[in-house]
Amino acid sequence: MEKFLGLPIDASASGHEVDNLIVIIHYLMFVLFIGWGIFFMYTIFRFRKTKNPVADYHGVKSHASNYLEIMVVAFEVVLLVVFSIPLWAKRVNDFPKEKNAVVVNVVGEQFAWNIHYPGKDGKFGKQDIKLIDSDNPLGLNRSDEDAKDDITTINELYLPVNKPVIINIRSKDVIHSFKLPVMRIGQDAIPGLDIPVWFTPTVKGEYEIACAQLCGLGHYRMKGSLFIVTEEEFNNWLEEQFSNL
Amino acid sequence: MSVNNVKSHIKVYISIFVALMVLTVLTVFVSYLELSIGYAVTIAMIVAVIKGSLVANYFMHLISEKKVIYWVLILTLVFFVILMLLPILSTLDQVSR
Amino acid sequence: MDNHQHHESFVKKYIFSQDHKIIGIQYGITSLLFLLFGFYLVTVMRWQLAYPMEAFPLERFVYPLLGIGVILLFIRGLKIGIHSVVGVSLILLAGVSWYVATRDENMPNRIMLPEFYNQLGAMHGTIMVFLGVVPLAVGAFGNYIVPLQIGAPDMAFPKLNMSSYWCFFVGGVTMLVSFFVPGGAANSGWTSYPPLSDIATTGQTLWLLGMVFLITSSLLGSVNFIITIVQLRAKGLSFMRLPFFVWTQFVTSFLLLLAFPPLEAAGILQLMDRVAGTSFFLPSGLVVSGDPLPANIGGGTPLLWQHLFWFLAHPEVYVLILPALGIVAEVIANNTRKPLWGYKSLVYATIFLGFMSFIVWAHHMFMTGMGSTINAFFQITTMIISIPSIVILSAMFLSLYGGSIRINTPMLFALAFLPMFGIGGLTGLPLGLSTSDIHLHDTYYVIGHFHYVVAPGTIFALFAGIYYWYPKLTKRKMNEALGKIHFWGSFVAMNVIFFPMLIQGLAGVSRRLYDGGQTYAHAQSVLYLNEVMSIGAWSLAFFQMFFIVNLFLSIKKGKEVDDNPWEATTLDWAATTSPPLAHGNFAQVPEVYRGPYEYSVPGSDKDFIPQHQQ
Amino acid sequence: MMEIPYTSKPHSETGLYNAKFGIWLFIASEVMLFGALFTAYILLRVGASEWPKGAEILNVPLATINTVVLISSSITMVMSWASLKMNEFSKYKVYMLLTFLLGVVFLVIKFFEYNAKFHHGYFPSTNMFFATYFTLTGLHGLHVIGGMIVNFYFLTIGSKMWNTDKERFTNRIEIAGLYWHFVDLVWIFLFPALYLL
Ligand code: HEA
Ligand code: HEA
Ligand code: CUA
Ligand SMILES: [Cu+2]
C-alpha cells in the first residue's frame, strides 16, 4: 500500500508511524468509497425511470446506514485514540535528552535555511541582529565565548545516522515551513517563536529540505540539502568546518 | 406598551442612568488605588459587565425581549467565548523553547 | 401601487433594483464572470506549471475570452441585454489580462515571473471563493430562490439587499483594480499570512479594502436571509416543511453572520499594520532582506492572524458546500420522484455541521507548533465534523434507492456531485488527523482535497442549479444535448485535473510552487502529471464554451415550457409563474399544506403533490 | 400582488417586527467583531514584555467625561423613543437633537484627545499600546459617526415619516436606539480596558 500511495522513502525511525496512519486511513477511505460507489452505481442503473417507472414513496427502510455510520465513528475513534493523538504527544512531548542528541538551530529567511551547530562545547553562541550582514546571516557574536566554535552553514544540514536530532526552528522574516519529506517531519518556522522538533535518521543518503509555506517570490527555490552520514563522517565534517572558521 | 407603562419606564431609565454614573465614578476611583493587576482587572471587568448589562437590559430592553433574540444572543455568546478562549489556550499550549 | 411599476426607469428597474429576482440575476451574472476570470487566471498558471519558464502564448489565452465577448456582443445585433453586458465585460477582462500579462514586471518577454505566479495564485483563490462561489451560491441562488420557495413577496429588506449587491460589486472591482497598481495584485496567498502580507506590495492593501467591502456585503446579506426565512414564510410553512435548500441557506447565513466579523477585525488590524505602521502581526526582531526593522516595530504575533483568518475561513468552506448540498437535494428529490430520505436527519446534521464548523479551525494550523492538548482538541472536533457530512451524504445516496430516476442534465451534475464530494470529503480525513497531516500539510494533497469539494463538488452543484432553475427565469429549458456534452466533458476533465494532485501530494510535492516542483528530487517521479493536469484544465475551459453558448442561446431559442416543467412540488414552481411576477412574486398569497417533497404519494393520481395544494 | 409583511407589526410567532430582529442580528455580528478585537488585545497584552498602564499616558479625566457624555446620550436616545411612544413629537425632536449633540461632544473631545497625542509624538506606530489604543478607539469612533449619521437622518428628513406612519417611525427610532446603546456598551468595555488598566 505504501508503494501504491507513492509515499517518498522513509528514512527516519518514526516515519513509519506517520505512514502507517496514512495507509490505514486510506484503507478506510477506499473501502467507504468503493462500498458507496457500488451502491451508487447499482441504484442508478436499477432505478432508472425506464427500469422502475413508479418510485417507491418510502424508499430504504433498513437501518443499515446507521450501523455503517456508527462503524465509521468507531473507526475514527480508533484512529484518534490509538494513533494520531499519542503519536502527536510523542512528537511534541517526548523529546530525547539534549545530551544524547544532536542539537541544531535552523533559521529560515527569504530564501534560504541557515543551519547553526553549537560546536564542540554544545552551547549556542549569542546572536545580535545588529551584527547581521551577508557574511554573518545569523548575527552571531563571534567574540562571545560560546560562539567561538559555532558552525553555520547555508542550506546544508549534516546529521549523523541513528542518533536522535533536535532541531530548533525559527525564522528571521516571514513564515516558512521546515519540511523533510523523507523524515516525515514538518514544522512551520514562525518569526518570534522558537519551535523544536525531533527525529532519528536511520538511512544514510542525500535528501532535501523543502520550504512548505509560501514565503514570497523565491519560495519555490528555497531548498536545502540534508546529508545523513555516519557518525564518523559527521564528526570529520564538523572538524573540517571548524578548521575553516 | 401603553402610555402609563412608558411613564413608569422613564423612571427606570433615570435610575439606571444614575447607577451608570455611580459605577463610572467607582471604576475610575478604583483605578487610582494602585491595586495589583489581578484585582484591578477583576474589579474593572466586574463593573464593566454590570454597566454593560444595565445598558443591555434596560436601555436595550433585553430584559423583556422575545425568545428568538435570546437564542441568537446565546449562540453569539457561545461563539464569542470560543473566539476568546481557543486562541488564548492555543497560545498557552504552544510548543516552544 | 399598481401603476408605479410601469413608470420605473431603466436604471431603477435593472441597475439599482430592489427586487430580489433582479438582484439575484445581478449577483449571478457578476459572479459567473468572476468565476470565469478566476478560472482564466488558473489556466494561465497551469501554463507555467506544465512548461516552467517557457514563453507564454498570450494570444492563445486572451483570444478565446475576447472571441466569446465579441460574439456575445453581436449575437443579437448590439441590442442591450444580458448577453451584451456579459460580452462587454468579457472584452474588458480580456483587455485587463492583455495589459497585465504584457507588463514587464509580470512577464518580461512573455516569461512569467514568480511574483506574478504568486499574484495569480492568491487572486485565483480569493476570486473563486469570495467573488465566485459564495456570491453565486448565496447571492444569486439564495436571493432568487429562497423568497420563492418560502412564499414571500421579496426579501425582508429590499434596500439592504440592493446595498449588499453593490458592496459586493465595489469589493470585486477593488480586487480587479489591484492588478494595475505597482507590484500588482496581492501575492501572499488567499490566506494572506503575515508577516509576508504585511511587507507585501500595495496590492495587498487593496485586497484588504476589497475584503472589507465583501465582508460588509455578506453581513448585510446574511441578516436579510435570516429575517426573511424566519419572518416571511407563507402560512403553514413550518420549519420542518421547508425545502432543504432553504435550510442550507439559513445555516449558511448564520455562518456568514458570526464568522465573518473576526476576519473583518483581522483585516482592519492588517490594514493598520500596512498603512499606519503598527505591528499587530509583526514580532520583534524581524530582519527583512538583511535589514532589521525599526525598534518600534514588534511585539505582535503572526499566529493571531491565522486564528482570526481560519475562524472565518473554516466556516467559509461550509458556506461553499452547504448551498451546494441544498441544490443537489432539490434536484435529486425532483428527479428520483420520491421524498428525500431522512429529511429530519438532514436538517439536524446541517445544523450540527454549522455549529461544529466554528470549533475546528485550527486544523489548518497543525504545523504551527501546537501542544498536544489543543492539538487533540482540534483533531477530535475535526473528526466529529466529518460525521454530519457522512450523514448528509448517506441520506442523499439512500434517497436514490427506490426512485424512478430521470437522467437529465441537472440530475447528471447532481449525481456526479455525490462521489466527487465523497472523494473530497474523504481526503479531508487524513488531513484532519494531525499526525498524517505532517506529511500532507501544504502539499498538493490539500489542493486536491479541497478542489474535489469545491470544483466537481460545489461548481457541479451550481451547474445543476442553473440548468434546473433556468426555466423559472426564462420560461425555457436549456438545450439538453449541449448540456450533456458540457457535463461529460467537465466531469472527465475535472478528474484529470484533480486526481493527479492527490498523487503528487502523497509524493510530497508542495503547493504554491512557481515551477511545479521541478527542482525537487522527490517530485521527479510525478512531475509528468503537471502537463497532464494542465491539459485537463484547458480542456475543461473548452467544455465551458458549450455552457456559455447554451446559457445565452437558450434565452431565445430554448424549448418553451410551462410554469412547472420538472413537475416539482416546492412553492418556487408551484404557486408562481415563470418568470415570477415583477412585484410580490405571487398572484395570491400562497398557503402550505404539506412537506416539501411529496412525490409518488401512494394513492394519488399524479406523482407529485405541490406544497400549496389542499 | 403582495406587500412585505411585518415591517411594523410584530410576527405572531417571534413577536418581532423585521427591523428589530434585524438590528439584533447585526449587533450579534458586531459582538463578534469587537470580540475578535478584544481577543487580539488580550493576546498582545499578555504576550508583551511591557505594557504601560493606560492612566499614565492617556487622559483619564477626558475619557471619563466622554463616558458620561456617551451614557447621557443613551438616556436622551431612549427618552426620544419614549416621547414618540407617548405621542409627543416635539419632545422627540428635542431629545434626538440632544443625542446628536452629545455625539458631537464625544467626537470633539476625542479629537482633542487624539490631537494631544499627536502633538506629543504618539502615533499608532509608536508602540503596541498606542497601536491598540488608536485602532480600538478609532473603530469605535467610526461606529459613533455611523450612529450620528442615522440619528441626523431621523432628526431631519427621516422624521417626515411621523406624519404618514407613526408606528413604523417609532420602530425606526427604537432600532436606531438599539444600535446607539450598543455603541455605548462597547465603550463601557473599552474605557477600563484601555484607560484604567
Ligand atoms: C467546500 C469546501 C470544503 C469542505 C466541505 C471541506 C471538508 C473537510 N475538510 Fe477541508 N479544506 C478546504 C475546503 C473544504 N474542506 C479548503 C479550501 C482547504 C485549504 C485551505 C488552504 O490551506 O488554502 C481545506 C483544508 C483542510 C485541512 C487543512 C490541511 C492542511 O493545510 O494541512 C484539513 C485538516 O483537517 C481539512 C479537513 C476537512 C475535513 C475533515 C472535512 C470534512 O468536513 C469532510 C467530511 C466529508 C466526508 C467524510 C465525506 C463523506 C462521504 C462519504 C462517506 C461517501 C463517499 C463515497 C462515495 C460517493 C462513493 N481541510
Ligand atoms: C471555490 C474555490 C475554488 C474553485 C472553484 C477552484 C477551481 C479551480 N482551481 Fe483552484 N484554488 C482555490 C480555490 C478554488 N479553485 C484556492 C483557495 C486555492 C489556493 C490559493 C492559494 O494557494 O492561496 C486554489 C489553488 C489552485 C491551484 C494551486 C496553485 C498553487 O498552489 O500554486 C491550482 C492548480 O492547478 C488550481 C486549479 C484550479 C482549477 C483547474 C479549477 C477549475 O475547477 C476551475 C473550474 C471553473 C469553472 C468550470 C468555471 C465555470 C464558470 C463558467 C463556465 C462561467 C460562465 C460565465 C458566464 C456565463 C459569464 N487552484
Ligand atoms: Cu520559505 Cu517558502
Ligand atoms: Cu477547515
Coordinates of C-alpha atoms and ligand atoms in Angstrom, one line a residue, chain A residues 214 219, chain C residues 28-40 42-43 45-46 49 68 72 86-87 89-90 117-118 120-130 132-134 136 188-192 320 442-444 447 450-451 453-456 458-460 462-463 466 486 490 493-494 497-498 501 510-514 516 530 533-534 536-538 540-541 543-545 547-549 551-552, ligand 2:
Chain A
L214 CA 4.5 30.4 0.8
H219 CA 9.5 30.2 -2.2
Chain C
G28 CA -25.5 35.6 -10.8
I29 CA -24.0 37.4 -13.8
T30 CA -21.3 39.1 -11.8
S31 CA -20.3 36.0 -10.0
L32 CA -20.2 33.9 -13.1
L33 CA -18.0 36.5 -14.7
F34 CA -15.7 36.3 -11.7
L35 CA -15.8 32.5 -11.8
L36 CA -14.7 32.7 -15.4
F37 CA -12.0 35.1 -14.6
G38 CA -10.8 33.1 -11.7
F39 CA -10.7 30.1 -13.9
Y40 CA -8.8 32.1 -16.6
V42 CA -5.6 29.4 -13.2
T43 CA -5.3 28.3 -16.8
M45 CA -0.9 29.4 -14.0
R46 CA -1.2 26.0 -15.4
L49 CA 3.3 24.6 -14.2
I68 CA -16.7 34.9 -26.8
L72 CA -22.0 37.7 -27.3
V86 CA -21.5 39.9 -20.4
G87 CA -20.0 40.4 -23.8
S89 CA -17.4 42.5 -19.5
L90 CA -15.6 39.7 -21.2
Y117 CA 2.7 33.5 -10.4
N118 CA 2.0 34.3 -6.7
L120 CA -2.3 34.7 -9.9
G121 CA -2.5 32.1 -7.2
A122 CA -3.6 34.4 -4.5
M123 CA -6.2 36.1 -6.7
H124 CA -7.4 32.8 -8.1
G125 CA -8.2 31.6 -4.6
T126 CA -9.7 34.9 -3.5
I127 CA -11.8 35.4 -6.6
M128 CA -13.1 31.8 -6.7
V129 CA -14.1 31.7 -3.0
F130 CA -15.2 35.3 -2.2
G132 CA -17.3 33.5 -7.5
V133 CA -18.8 30.7 -5.5
V134 CA -20.2 32.5 -2.4
L136 CA -23.3 32.7 -6.8
S188 CA 0.7 36.3 -0.4
G189 CA -1.8 33.6 -1.0
W190 CA -5.6 33.8 -0.4
T191 CA -4.7 33.2 3.3
S192 CA -2.6 36.4 3.4
L320 CA -19.2 26.9 -0.1
D442 CA 0.8 22.3 2.4
T443 CA 1.2 19.7 -0.4
Y444 CA -0.9 19.2 -3.5
I447 CA -5.1 21.3 -3.1
F450 CA -10.5 20.9 -1.4
H451 CA -10.7 21.2 -5.2
V453 CA -15.1 19.5 -2.8
V454 CA -15.3 22.9 -4.5
A455 CA -14.9 22.2 -8.2
P456 CA -16.6 18.9 -9.1
T458 CA -19.8 22.9 -5.4
I459 CA -19.3 24.1 -9.0
F460 CA -21.2 21.0 -10.3
L462 CA -24.2 25.2 -9.1
F463 CA -24.3 24.0 -12.7
I466 CA -28.5 26.7 -13.2
H486 CA -20.8 20.1 -21.1
S490 CA -16.3 18.7 -17.4
A493 CA -11.6 17.0 -17.3
M494 CA -12.1 17.7 -13.6
I497 CA -7.0 17.8 -13.2
F498 CA -7.6 16.9 -9.6
M501 CA -3.0 16.3 -7.4
S510 CA 4.5 21.3 -2.1
R511 CA 1.7 23.6 -3.2
R512 CA 2.3 27.2 -4.4
L513 CA 5.5 26.3 -6.3
Y514 CA 6.1 28.5 -9.2
G516 CA 5.7 23.0 -10.1
N530 CA 1.8 18.6 -14.3
M533 CA -3.3 18.4 -15.3
S534 CA -2.7 21.5 -17.4
G536 CA -7.1 18.8 -18.3
A537 CA -7.6 22.4 -17.2
W538 CA -7.5 23.7 -20.7
L540 CA -12.2 22.0 -19.0
A541 CA -12.1 25.5 -20.4
F543 CA -16.1 22.4 -22.5
Q544 CA -17.3 25.5 -20.7
M545 CA -17.9 27.1 -24.1
F547 CA -22.3 26.0 -21.4
I548 CA -21.9 29.7 -22.2
V549 CA -23.3 29.2 -25.6
L551 CA -26.9 29.8 -21.5
F552 CA -27.3 32.7 -23.9
Ligands
HEA2 C1 -14.2 27.9 -4.7 C2 -13.0 27.8 -4.8 C3 -12.1 27.3 -6.0 C4 -12.5 26.8 -7.2 C5 -13.9 26.6 -7.8 C6 -11.3 26.5 -7.9 C7 -11.3 25.9 -9.2 C8 -10.1 25.5 -9.8 N1 -8.8 25.6 -9.3 FE1 -8.3 26.4 -7.5 N2 -7.8 27.2 -5.8 C9 -8.6 27.7 -4.8 C10 -10.0 27.7 -4.9 C11 -10.7 27.3 -6.0 N3 -10.2 26.8 -7.1 C12 -7.9 28.2 -3.7 C13 -8.5 28.8 -2.4 C14 -6.5 27.9 -4.0 C15 -5.3 28.2 -3.1 C16 -4.8 29.5 -3.4 C17 -3.5 29.8 -2.6 O1 -2.6 29.0 -2.7 O2 -3.5 30.8 -1.9 C18 -6.5 27.3 -5.3 C19 -5.3 26.9 -5.9 C20 -5.3 26.2 -7.1 C21 -4.1 25.7 -7.6 C22 -2.7 25.6 -7.0 C23 -1.8 26.7 -7.2 C24 -0.6 26.6 -6.4 O3 -0.6 26.0 -5.3 O4 0.4 27.0 -6.9 C25 -4.5 25.1 -8.8 C26 -3.5 24.4 -9.7 O5 -3.9 23.8 -10.7 C27 -5.9 25.3 -9.0 C28 -6.6 24.9 -10.1 C29 -8.0 25.1 -10.2 C30 -8.7 24.6 -11.4 C31 -8.2 24.0 -12.6 C32 -10.0 24.9 -11.1 C33 -11.2 24.6 -12.0 O6 -12.0 23.6 -11.4 C34 -12.0 25.8 -12.4 C35 -13.3 25.4 -12.9 C36 -14.0 26.6 -13.2 C37 -15.1 26.6 -13.9 C38 -15.6 25.4 -14.5 C39 -15.7 28.0 -14.2 C40 -17.1 27.8 -14.6 C41 -17.6 29.1 -15.0 C42 -18.1 29.4 -16.2 C43 -18.2 28.5 -17.3 C44 -18.5 30.8 -16.3 C45 -19.6 31.1 -17.3 C46 -19.6 32.5 -17.5 C47 -20.5 33.3 -17.9 C48 -21.8 32.8 -18.3 C49 -20.3 34.7 -17.9 N4 -6.3 26.0 -8.0

